[in-house]
Tab-separated table of C-alpha atoms in Angstrom:
chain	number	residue	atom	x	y	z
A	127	UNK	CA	0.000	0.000	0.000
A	128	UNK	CA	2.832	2.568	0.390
A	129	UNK	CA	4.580	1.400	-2.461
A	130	UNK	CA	1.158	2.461	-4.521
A	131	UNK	CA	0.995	5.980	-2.610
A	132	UNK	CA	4.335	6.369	-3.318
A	133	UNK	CA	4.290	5.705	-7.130
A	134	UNK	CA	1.525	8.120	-6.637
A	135	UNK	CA	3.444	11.054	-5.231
A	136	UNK	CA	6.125	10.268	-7.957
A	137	UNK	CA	3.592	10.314	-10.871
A	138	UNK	CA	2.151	13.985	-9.207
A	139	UNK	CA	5.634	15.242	-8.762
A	140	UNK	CA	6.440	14.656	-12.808
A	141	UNK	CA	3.131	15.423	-14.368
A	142	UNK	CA	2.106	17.847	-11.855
A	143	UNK	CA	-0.623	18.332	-9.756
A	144	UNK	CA	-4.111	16.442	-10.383
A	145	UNK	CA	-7.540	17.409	-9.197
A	146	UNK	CA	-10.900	15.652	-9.028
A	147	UNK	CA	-14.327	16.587	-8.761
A	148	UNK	CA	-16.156	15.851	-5.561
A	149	UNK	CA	-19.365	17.531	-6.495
A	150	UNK	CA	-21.852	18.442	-8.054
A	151	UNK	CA	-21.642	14.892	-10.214
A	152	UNK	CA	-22.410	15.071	-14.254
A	153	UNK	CA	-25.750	16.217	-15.817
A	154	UNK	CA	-26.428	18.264	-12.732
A	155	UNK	CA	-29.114	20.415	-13.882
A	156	UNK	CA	-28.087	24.286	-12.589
A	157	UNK	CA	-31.827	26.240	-12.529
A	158	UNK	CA	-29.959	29.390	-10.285
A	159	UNK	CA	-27.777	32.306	-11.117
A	160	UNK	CA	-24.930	33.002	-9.663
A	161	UNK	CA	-22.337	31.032	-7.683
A	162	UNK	CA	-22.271	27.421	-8.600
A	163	UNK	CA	-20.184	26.008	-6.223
A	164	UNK	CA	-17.946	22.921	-7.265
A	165	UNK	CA	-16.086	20.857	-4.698
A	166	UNK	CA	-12.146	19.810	-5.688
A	167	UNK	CA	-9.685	18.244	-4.227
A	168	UNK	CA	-5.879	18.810	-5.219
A	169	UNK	CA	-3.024	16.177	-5.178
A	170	UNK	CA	0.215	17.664	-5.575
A	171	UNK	CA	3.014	20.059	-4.431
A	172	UNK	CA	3.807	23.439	-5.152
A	173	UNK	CA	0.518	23.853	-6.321
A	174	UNK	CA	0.036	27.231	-8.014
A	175	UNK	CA	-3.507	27.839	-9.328
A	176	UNK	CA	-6.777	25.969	-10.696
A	177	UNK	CA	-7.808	26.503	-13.655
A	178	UNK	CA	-11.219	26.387	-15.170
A	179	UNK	CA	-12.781	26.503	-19.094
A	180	UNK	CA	-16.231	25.708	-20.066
A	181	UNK	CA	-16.830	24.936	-23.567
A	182	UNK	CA	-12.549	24.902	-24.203
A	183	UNK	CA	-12.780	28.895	-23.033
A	184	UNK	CA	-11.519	30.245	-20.307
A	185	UNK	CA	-14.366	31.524	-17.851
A	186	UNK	CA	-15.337	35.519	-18.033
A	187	UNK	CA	-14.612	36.152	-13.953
A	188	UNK	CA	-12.082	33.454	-12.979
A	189	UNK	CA	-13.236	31.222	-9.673
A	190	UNK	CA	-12.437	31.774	-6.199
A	191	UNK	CA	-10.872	28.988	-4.272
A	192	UNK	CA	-12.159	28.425	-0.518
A	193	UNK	CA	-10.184	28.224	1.823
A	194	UNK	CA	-7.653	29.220	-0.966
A	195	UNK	CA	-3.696	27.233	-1.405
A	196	UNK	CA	-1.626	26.955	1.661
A	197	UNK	CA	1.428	28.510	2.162
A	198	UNK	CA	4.282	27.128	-1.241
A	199	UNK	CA	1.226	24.947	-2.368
A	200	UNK	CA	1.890	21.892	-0.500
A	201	UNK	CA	-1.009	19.952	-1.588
A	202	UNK	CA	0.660	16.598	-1.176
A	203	UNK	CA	-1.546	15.052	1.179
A	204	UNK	CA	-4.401	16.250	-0.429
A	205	UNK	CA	-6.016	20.151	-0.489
A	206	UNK	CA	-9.792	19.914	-0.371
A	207	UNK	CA	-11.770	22.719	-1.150
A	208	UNK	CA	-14.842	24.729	-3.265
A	209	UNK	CA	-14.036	26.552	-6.297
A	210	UNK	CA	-16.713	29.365	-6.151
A	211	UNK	CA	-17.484	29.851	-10.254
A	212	UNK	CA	-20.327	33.225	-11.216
A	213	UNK	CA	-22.204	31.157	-13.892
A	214	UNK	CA	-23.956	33.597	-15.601
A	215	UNK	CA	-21.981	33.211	-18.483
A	216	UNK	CA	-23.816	29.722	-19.322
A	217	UNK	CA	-26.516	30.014	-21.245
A	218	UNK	CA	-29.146	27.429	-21.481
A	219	UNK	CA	-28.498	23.640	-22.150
A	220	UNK	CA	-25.599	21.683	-21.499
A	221	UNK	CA	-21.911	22.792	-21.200
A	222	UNK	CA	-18.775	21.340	-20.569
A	223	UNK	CA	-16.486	22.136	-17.474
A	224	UNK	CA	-13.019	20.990	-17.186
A	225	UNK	CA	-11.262	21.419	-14.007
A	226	UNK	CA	-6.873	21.527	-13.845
A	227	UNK	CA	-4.572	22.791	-11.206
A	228	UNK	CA	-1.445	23.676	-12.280
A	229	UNK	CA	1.990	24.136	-10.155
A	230	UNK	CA	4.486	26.888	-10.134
A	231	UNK	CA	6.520	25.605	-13.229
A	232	UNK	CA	3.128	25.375	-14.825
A	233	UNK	CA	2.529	21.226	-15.365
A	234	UNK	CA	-0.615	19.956	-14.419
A	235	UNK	CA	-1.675	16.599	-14.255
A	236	UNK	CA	-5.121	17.170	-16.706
A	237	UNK	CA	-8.338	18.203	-16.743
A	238	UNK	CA	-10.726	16.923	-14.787
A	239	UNK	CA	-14.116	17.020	-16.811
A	240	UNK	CA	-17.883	17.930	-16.123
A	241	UNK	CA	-21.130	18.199	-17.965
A	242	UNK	CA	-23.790	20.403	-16.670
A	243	UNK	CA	-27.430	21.401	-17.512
A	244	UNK	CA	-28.768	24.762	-17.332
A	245	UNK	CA	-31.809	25.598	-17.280
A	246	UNK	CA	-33.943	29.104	-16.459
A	247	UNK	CA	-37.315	30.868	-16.664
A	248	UNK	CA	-37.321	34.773	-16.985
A	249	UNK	CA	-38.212	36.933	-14.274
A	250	UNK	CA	-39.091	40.469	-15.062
A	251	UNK	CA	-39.964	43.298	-13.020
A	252	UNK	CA	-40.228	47.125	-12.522
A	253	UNK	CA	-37.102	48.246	-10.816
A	254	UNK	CA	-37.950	52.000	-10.532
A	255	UNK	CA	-40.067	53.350	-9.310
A	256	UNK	CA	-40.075	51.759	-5.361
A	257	UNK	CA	-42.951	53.067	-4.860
A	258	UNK	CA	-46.366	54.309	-6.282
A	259	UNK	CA	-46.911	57.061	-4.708
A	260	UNK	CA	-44.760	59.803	-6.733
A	261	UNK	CA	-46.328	62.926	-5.341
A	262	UNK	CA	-43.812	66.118	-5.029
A	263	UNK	CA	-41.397	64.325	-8.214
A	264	UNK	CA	-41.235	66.349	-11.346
A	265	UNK	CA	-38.635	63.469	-12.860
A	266	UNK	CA	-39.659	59.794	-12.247
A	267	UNK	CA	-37.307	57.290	-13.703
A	268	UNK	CA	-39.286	54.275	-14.792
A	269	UNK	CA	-36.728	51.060	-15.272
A	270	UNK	CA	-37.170	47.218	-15.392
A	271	UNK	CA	-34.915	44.321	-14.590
A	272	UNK	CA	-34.570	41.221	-15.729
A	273	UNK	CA	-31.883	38.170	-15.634
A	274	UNK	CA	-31.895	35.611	-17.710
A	275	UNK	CA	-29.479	33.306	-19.497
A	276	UNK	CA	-30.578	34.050	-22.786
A	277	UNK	CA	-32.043	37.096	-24.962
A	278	UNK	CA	-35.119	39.629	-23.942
A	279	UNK	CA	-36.841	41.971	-25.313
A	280	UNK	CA	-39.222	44.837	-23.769
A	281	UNK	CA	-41.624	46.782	-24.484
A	282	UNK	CA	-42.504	49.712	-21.913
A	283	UNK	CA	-45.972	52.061	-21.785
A	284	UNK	CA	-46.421	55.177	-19.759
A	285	UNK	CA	-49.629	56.885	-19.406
A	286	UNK	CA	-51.526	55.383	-22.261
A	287	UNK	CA	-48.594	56.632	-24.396
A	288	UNK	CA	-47.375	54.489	-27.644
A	289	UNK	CA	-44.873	51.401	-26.462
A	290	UNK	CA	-41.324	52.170	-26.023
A	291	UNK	CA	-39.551	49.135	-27.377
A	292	UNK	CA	-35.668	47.151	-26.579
A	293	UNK	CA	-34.512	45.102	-29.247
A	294	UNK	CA	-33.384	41.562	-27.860
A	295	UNK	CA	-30.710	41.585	-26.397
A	296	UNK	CA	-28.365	39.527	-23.798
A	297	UNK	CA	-29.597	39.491	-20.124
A	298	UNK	CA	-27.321	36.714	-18.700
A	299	UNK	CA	-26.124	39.380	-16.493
A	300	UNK	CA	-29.016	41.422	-16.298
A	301	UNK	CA	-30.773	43.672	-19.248
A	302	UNK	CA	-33.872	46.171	-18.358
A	303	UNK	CA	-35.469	49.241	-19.806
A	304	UNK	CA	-34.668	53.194	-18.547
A	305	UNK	CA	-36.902	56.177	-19.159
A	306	UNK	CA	-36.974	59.421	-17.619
A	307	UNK	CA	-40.651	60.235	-17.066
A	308	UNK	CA	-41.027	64.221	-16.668
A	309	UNK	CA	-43.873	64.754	-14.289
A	310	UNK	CA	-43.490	68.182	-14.148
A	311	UNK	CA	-46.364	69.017	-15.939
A	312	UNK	CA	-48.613	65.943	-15.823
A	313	UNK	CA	-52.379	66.026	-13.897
A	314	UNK	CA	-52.530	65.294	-10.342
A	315	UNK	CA	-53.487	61.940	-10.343
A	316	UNK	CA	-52.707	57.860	-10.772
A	317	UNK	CA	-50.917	57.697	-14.234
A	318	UNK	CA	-50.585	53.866	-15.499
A	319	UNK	CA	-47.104	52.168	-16.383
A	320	UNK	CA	-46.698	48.817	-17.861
A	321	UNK	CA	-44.305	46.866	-19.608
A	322	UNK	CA	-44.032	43.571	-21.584
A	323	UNK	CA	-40.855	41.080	-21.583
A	324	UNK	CA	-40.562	38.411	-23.898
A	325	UNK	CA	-37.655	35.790	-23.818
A	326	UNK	CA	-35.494	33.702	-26.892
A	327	UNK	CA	-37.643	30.789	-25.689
A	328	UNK	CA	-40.944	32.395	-26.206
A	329	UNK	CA	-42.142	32.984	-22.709
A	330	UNK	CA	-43.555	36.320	-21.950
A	331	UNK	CA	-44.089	38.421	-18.532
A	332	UNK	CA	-46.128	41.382	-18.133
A	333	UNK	CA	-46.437	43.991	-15.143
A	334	UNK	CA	-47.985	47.046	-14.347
A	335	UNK	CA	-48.152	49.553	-11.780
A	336	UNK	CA	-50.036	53.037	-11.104
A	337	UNK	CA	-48.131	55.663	-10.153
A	338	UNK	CA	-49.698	58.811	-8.098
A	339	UNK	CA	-48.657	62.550	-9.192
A	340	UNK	CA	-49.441	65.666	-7.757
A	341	UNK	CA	-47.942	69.103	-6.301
A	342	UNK	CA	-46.624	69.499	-2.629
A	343	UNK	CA	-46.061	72.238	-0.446
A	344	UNK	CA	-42.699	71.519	1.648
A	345	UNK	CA	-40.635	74.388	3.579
A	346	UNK	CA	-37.167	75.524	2.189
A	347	UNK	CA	-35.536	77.552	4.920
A	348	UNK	CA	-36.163	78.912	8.320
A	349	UNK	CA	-34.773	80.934	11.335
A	350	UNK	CA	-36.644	80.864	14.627
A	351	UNK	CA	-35.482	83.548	17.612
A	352	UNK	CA	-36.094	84.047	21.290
A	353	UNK	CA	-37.028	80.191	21.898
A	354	UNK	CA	-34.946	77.347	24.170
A	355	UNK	CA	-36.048	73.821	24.401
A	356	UNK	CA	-37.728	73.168	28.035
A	357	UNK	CA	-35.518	69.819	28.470
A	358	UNK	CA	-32.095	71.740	27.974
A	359	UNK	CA	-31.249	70.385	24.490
A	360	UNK	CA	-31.163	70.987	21.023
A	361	UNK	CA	-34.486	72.680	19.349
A	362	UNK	CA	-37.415	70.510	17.820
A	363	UNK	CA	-39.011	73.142	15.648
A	364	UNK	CA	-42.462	71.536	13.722
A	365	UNK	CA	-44.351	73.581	11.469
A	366	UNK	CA	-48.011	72.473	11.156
A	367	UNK	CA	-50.443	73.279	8.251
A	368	UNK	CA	-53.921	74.468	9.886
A	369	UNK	CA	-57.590	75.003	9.136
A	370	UNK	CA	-57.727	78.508	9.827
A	371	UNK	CA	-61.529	78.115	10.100
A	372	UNK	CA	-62.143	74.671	11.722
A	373	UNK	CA	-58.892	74.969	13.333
A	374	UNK	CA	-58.385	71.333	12.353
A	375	UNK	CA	-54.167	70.134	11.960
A	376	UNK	CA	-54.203	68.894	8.397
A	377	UNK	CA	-50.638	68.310	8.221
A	378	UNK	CA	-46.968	68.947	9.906
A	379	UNK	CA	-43.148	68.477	9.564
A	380	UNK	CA	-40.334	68.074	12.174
A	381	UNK	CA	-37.414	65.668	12.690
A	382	UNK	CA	-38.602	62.872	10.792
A	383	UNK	CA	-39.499	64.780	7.953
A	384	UNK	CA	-36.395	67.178	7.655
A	385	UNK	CA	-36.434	69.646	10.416
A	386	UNK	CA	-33.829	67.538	12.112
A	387	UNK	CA	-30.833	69.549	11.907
A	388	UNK	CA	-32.838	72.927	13.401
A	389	UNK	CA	-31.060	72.663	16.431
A	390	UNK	CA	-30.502	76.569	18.020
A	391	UNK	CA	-32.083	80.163	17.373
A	392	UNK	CA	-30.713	82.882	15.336
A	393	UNK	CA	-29.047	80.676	13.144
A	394	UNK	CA	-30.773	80.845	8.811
A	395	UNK	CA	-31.182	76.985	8.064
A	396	UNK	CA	-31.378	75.661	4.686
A	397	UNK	CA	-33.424	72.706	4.792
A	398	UNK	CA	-35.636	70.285	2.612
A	399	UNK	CA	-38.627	69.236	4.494
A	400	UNK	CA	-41.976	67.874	3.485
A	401	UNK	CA	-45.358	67.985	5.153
A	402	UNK	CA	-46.980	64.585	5.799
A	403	UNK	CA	-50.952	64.001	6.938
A	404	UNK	CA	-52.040	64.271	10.284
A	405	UNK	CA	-54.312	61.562	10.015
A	406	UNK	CA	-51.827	58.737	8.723
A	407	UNK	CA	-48.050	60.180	8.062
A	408	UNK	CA	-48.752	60.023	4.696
A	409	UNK	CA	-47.392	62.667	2.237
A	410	UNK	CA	-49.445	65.665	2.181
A	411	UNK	CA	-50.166	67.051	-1.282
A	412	UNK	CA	-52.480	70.186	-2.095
A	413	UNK	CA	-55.641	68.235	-2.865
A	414	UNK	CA	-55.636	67.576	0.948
A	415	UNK	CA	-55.509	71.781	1.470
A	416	UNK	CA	-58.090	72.471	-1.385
A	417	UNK	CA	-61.236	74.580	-0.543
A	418	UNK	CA	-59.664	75.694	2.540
A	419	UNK	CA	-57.730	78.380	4.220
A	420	UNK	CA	-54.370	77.631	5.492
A	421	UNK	CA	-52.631	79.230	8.613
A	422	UNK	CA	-48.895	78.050	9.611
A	423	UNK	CA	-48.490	76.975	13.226
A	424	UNK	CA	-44.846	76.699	14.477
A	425	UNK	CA	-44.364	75.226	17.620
A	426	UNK	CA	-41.080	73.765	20.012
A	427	UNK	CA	-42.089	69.775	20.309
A	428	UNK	CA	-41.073	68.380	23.738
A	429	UNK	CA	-44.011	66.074	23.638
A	430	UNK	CA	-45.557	63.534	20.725
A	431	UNK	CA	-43.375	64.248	17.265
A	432	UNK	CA	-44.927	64.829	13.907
A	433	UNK	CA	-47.340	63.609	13.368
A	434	UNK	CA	-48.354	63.500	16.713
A	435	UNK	CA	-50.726	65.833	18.232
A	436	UNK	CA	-49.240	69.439	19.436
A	437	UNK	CA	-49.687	68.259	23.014
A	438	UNK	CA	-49.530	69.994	26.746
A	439	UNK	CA	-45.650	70.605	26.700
A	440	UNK	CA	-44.979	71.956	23.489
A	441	UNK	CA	-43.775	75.368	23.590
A	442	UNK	CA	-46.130	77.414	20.698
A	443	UNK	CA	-43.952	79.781	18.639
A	444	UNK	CA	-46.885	81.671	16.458
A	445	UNK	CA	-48.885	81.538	14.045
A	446	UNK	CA	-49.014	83.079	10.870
A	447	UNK	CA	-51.692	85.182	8.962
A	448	UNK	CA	-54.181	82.957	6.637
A	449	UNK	CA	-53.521	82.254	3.493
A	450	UNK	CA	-55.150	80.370	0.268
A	451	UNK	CA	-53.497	76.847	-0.342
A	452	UNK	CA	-51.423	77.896	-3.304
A	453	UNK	CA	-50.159	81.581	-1.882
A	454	UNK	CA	-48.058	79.578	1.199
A	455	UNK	CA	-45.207	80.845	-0.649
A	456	UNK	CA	-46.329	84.138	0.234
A	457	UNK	CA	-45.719	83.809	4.371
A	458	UNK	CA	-42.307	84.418	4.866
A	459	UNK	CA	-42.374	85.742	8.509
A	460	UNK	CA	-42.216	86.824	10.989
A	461	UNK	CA	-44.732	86.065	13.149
A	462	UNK	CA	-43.980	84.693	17.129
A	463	UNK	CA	-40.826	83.118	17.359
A	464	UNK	CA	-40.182	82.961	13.421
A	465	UNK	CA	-37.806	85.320	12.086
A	466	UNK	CA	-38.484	84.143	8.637
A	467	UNK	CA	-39.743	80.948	6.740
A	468	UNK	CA	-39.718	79.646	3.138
A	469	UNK	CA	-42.519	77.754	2.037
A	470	UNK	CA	-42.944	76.320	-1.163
A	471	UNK	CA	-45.547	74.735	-3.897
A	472	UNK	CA	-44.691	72.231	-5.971
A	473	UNK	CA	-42.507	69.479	-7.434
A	474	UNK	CA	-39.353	69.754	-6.212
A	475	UNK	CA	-37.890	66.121	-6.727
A	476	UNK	CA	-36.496	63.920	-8.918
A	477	UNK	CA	-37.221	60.487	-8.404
């Protein structure tokens, strides 16, 4: 028996070093993306690198040993380990794998082969916009995704508008559809988007969403004077959006909504906060001010935050004179413990 490992250990010391394939075994059908994981072991010394080709070609991202080589490459007792290979490159149906580690002088002992199967279904989907609800955005990038070890095309709709079409084209590593939507001047309202994927193979995937447009008022800038905060710590200025008949709170911002860093008086800060509902945190847009008349309410919060209630131990800080919904931009200060405020109507973002 040590006569055989030792003609062994001879044969791997002239022909270099030889590896086999633990695992997966041939025909292994692959129906994932991304790491296929192959487990090797190495018999040999001075082992520099493994090498691996599928179809005779050397991979696109070369594999990732784990743990990787020790120390000079003494594999002579046998190195065990997983190559880590990104298969994306595969497309469907079978492919050959061969598998050779090679030593410092650069022999190796042959390839080790293996046939795989790959298989895959397409999976489409809008990848922006996150979210439907695109009030306050005067840009909204629509995009889809797909992966898929083939070729798709797309075709993409928005707002009833004619199809926007991609030729086919290779998604093994991804492939999708971009358009810049400007929203700047479309209705207040839900606006459909939909697109239609279609792979080499025939199948097809179709999704839709309905995206929500409309104007915003949010608050720019502000400079508060005269006011501390009871607990002996940084200011929590909220401005609140009032009935200035019913008296009702329609809407507020504070620290969660962009009023965080309005720590001290006397000091002009530059800031980019939006109003959200009273009733839910939602985003407030103007169709939630409409028919009414709108008075600003500032206040110092030391009890429930926006969009709590303005509660027993908040400090008030004034109110401002009424105003129609759309003239907000028109109260600038002061009034109580605001020096001056910006308030704005609109769509300021790009989404």
């Amino acid at each position: 028996m040590r006569s055989f490992a030792l003609l062994v250990l001879i044969i791997a010391a002239c022909d270099g070093p030889h590896l086999t394939i633990q695992a997966p075994t041939a025909e292994t059908v692959i129906d994932h993306h991304g790491d296929v994981p192959i487990d090797v072991t190495i018999t040999g010394d001075h082992v520099a690198r493994v090498e691996l080709l599928i179809d005779g070609l050397p991979t696109m991202f070369p594999p990732a040993l784990e743990p990787p080589l020790p120390d000079k490459g003494d594999c002579s007792n046998g190195c065990t380990g997983t190559l880590h290979w990104l298969s994306d490159e595969a497309t469907i149906g079978a492919h050959e794998l061969s598998l050779a580690a090679y030593d410092t002088g650069g022999k190796t002992g042959g390839a080790a082969p293996l046939a795989l199967v790959f298989q895959d279904h397409l999976a489409a989907a809008f990848a922006r916009p996150t979210a439907e609800d695109q009030r306050g955005a005067a840009l909204v990038t629509v995009e889809t995704a797909a992966q898929y070890r083939g070729d798709v095309s797309w075709d993409l709709t928005i707002d009833g508008g004619a199809p926007m079409s991609s030729p086919s084209k290779d998604c093994r590593f991804g492939c999708g559809l971009e358009v810049a939507w400007d929203t700047s001047t479309t209705a207040a309202g839900a606006h459909p988007i939909g697109f239609h994927a279609a792979d080499d193979a025939g199948e097809t995937i179709d999704g839709a969403m309905s995206i929500t447009l409309g104007d915003i008022p949010w608050a720019s800038a502000i400079e508060v004077h005269g006011v501390t905060d009871n607990l002996g710590d940084n200011l929590e200025v909220e401005l609140h959006l009032e009935d200035a008949t019913t008296g009702a709170d329609l809407g507020c911002t504070g620290q969660s909504q962009g009023m965080e860093q309005v720590d001290d008086d006397d000091i002009p800060y530059t800031i980019d906060a939006r109003f959200v509902r009273r009733s839910d945190g939602a985003l407030l847009d103007m169709n939630d001010l409409a028919g009414r008349t709108i008075r600003v309410h500032a206040i110092e919060d030391d009890d429930d935050p926006c969009p709590g209630n303005i509660g027993s131990f908040d400090d008030d800080m004034g109110t401002s004179a009424s105003v129609a919904p759309g003239n907000l931009p028109s109260v600038t200060g002061p009034f109580g413990n605001v020096t001056s405020v910006t308030l704005n109507v609109g769509r300021p973002y790009q989404n």
